[in-house]
Short mmCIF file of C-alpha atoms in Angstrom, two decimals:
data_model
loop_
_atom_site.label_atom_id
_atom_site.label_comp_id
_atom_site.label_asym_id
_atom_site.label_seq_id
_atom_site.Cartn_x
_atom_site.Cartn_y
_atom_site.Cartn_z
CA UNK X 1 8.09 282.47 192.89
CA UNK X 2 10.72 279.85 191.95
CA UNK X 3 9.52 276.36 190.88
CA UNK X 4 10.74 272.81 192.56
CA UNK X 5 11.01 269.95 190.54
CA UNK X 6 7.87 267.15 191.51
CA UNK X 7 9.00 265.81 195.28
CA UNK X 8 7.22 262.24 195.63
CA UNK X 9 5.80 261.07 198.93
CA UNK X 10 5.29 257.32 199.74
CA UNK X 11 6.62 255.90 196.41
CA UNK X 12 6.24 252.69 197.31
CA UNK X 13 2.42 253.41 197.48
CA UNK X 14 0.15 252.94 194.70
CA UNK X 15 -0.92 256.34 192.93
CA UNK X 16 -4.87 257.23 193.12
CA UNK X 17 -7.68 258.72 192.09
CA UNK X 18 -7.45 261.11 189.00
CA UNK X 19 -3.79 262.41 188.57
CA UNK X 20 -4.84 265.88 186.71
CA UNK X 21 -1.90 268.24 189.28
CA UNK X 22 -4.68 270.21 191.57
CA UNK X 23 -3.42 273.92 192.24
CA UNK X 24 -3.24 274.57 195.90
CA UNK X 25 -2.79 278.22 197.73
CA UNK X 26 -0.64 278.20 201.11
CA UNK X 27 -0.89 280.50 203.72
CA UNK X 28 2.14 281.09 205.77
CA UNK X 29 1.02 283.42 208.66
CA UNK X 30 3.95 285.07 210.21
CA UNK X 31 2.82 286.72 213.84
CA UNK X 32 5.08 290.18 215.14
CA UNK X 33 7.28 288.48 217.15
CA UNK X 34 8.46 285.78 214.08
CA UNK X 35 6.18 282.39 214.65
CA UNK X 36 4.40 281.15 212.20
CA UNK X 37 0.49 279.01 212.00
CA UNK X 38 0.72 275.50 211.59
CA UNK X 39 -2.87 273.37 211.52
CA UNK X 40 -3.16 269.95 211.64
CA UNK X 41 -4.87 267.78 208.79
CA UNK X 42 -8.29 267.68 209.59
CA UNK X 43 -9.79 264.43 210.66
CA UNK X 44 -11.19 261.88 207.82
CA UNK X 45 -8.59 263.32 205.50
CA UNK X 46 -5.45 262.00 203.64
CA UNK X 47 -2.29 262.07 206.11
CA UNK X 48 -5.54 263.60 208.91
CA UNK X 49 -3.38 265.23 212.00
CA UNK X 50 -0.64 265.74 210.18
CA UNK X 51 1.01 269.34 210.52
CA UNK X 52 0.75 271.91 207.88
CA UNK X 53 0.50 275.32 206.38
CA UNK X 54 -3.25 275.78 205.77
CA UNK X 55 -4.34 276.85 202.33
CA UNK X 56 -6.78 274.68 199.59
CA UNK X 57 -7.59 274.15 196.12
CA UNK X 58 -8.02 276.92 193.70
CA UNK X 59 -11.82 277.07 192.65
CA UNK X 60 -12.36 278.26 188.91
CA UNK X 61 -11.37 281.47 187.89
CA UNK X 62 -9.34 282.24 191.24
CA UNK X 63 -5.82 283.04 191.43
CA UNK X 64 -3.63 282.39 194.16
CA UNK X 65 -4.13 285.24 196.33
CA UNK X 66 -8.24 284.87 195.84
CA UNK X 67 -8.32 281.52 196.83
CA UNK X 68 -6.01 281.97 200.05
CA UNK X 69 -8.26 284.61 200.92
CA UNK X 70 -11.14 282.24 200.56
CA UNK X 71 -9.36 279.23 201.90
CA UNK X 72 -8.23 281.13 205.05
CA UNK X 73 -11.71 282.75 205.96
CA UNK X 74 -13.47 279.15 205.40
CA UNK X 75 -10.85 277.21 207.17
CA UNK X 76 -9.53 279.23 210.29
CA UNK X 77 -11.68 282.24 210.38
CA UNK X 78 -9.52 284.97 208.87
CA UNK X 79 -9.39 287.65 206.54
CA UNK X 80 -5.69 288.18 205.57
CA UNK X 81 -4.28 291.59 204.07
CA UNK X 82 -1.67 291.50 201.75
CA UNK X 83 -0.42 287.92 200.06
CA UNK X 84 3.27 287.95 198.97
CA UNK X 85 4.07 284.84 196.35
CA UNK X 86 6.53 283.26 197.80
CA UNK X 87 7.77 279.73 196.57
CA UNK X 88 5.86 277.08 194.69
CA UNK X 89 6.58 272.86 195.37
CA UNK X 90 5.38 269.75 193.24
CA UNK X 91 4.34 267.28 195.05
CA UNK X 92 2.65 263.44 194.43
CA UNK X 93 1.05 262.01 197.33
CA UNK X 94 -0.50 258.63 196.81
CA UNK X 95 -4.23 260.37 196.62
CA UNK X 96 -3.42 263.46 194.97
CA UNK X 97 -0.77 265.48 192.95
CA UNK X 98 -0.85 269.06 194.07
CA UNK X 99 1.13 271.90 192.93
CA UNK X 100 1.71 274.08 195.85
CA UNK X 101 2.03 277.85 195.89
CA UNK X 102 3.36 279.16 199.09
CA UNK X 103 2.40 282.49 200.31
CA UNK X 104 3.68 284.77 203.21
CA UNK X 105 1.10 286.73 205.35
CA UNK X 106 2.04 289.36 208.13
CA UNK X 107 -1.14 290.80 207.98
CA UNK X 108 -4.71 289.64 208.74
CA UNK X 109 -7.78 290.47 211.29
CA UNK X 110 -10.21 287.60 213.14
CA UNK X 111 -9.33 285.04 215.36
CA UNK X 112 -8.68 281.68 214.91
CA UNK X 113 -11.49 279.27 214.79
CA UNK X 114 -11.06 276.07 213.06
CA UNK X 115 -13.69 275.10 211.19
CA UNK X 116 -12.55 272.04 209.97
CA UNK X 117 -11.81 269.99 213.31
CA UNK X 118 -7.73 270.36 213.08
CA UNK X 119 -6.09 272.42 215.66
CA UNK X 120 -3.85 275.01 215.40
CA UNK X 121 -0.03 275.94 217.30
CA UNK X 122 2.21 279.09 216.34
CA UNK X 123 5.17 278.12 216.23
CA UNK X 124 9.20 278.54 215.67
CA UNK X 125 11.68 276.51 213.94
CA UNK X 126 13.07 275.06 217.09
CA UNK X 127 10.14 274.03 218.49
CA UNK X 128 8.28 271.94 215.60
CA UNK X 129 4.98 270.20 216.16
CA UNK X 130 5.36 266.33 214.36
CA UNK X 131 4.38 264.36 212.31
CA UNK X 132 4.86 267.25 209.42
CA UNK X 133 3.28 266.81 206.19
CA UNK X 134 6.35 266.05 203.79
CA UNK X 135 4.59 268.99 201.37
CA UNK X 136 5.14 271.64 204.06
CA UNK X 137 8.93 270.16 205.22
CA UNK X 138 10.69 272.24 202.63
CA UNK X 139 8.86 275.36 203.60
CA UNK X 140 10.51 274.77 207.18
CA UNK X 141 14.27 274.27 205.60
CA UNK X 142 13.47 277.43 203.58
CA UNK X 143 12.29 279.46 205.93
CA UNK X 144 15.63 278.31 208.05
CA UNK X 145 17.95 279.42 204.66
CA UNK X 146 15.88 282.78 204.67
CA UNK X 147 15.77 283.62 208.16
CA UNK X 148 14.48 287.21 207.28
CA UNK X 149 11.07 286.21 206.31
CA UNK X 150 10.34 285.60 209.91
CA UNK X 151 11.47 289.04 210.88
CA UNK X 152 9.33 292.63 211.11
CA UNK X 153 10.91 294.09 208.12
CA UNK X 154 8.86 291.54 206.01
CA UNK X 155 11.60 290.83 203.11
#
């Protein structure tokens, strides 16, 4: 994975709550025919119906790939195969700094159930649900630089 420096959302908002960086595991789920599972914020939440790769905090002792598994079964319903590391991104929202480590999945069983209230849309990069949490907009200009990880041949 390659390491961003810290991107800052909302400067001009006060910072909150404690500012310890929180590790976060996201799940980018990439169907057969190249679209890719977006879910909105769920309600009651920071930046709530906002667009974005689901994933969540790292609990104790987990790596990456454990707690996507766990995320992604409590969250949406799933149990994903294989998790390939992908990129990681610093960001400092105005409630939280989070260190985000993106993750591509191709493969996974269990449908889609949202446990969480948000709602979910496959989707391509030219046709983009808004608004997009700023955390998950570089995975989007990424994903257009590296066109391939949206293809069947998984690179």
């Amino acid at each position: 994975m390659t390491s961003a420096p810290v991107r800052v959302v909302d400067a001009d908002q006060p910072r909150h709550g404690d500012r310890q960086q929180v590790a976060v595991a996201v799940g980018i789920l990439v169907d057969p025919s190249g679209r890719f599972l977006m879910t909105t914020r769920p309600p009651g939440k920071a930046y709530a119906d906002y667009w974005e790769f689901p994933g969540g905090k790292l609990e104790g002792g987990e790596n990456v790939a454990q707690a996507l598994r766990r995320e992604l079964q409590e969250e949406i319903g799933v149990t994903i195969g294989e998790v390939v590391a992908w990129r990681e991104e610093s960001v400092d929202y105005p409630h939280a700094w989070v260190k985000l480590s993106f993750c591509r999945v191709y493969d996974w069983s269990g449908e889609l159930v949202m446990h969480e209230g948000q709602r979910a849309r496959w989707c391509r990069l030219d046709d983009l649900p808004a608004p997009v949490l700023p955390g998950s907009v570089p995975v989007l200009d990424w994903m257009a630089e590296q066109p391939e990880v949206l293809s069947a041949t998984r690179a």
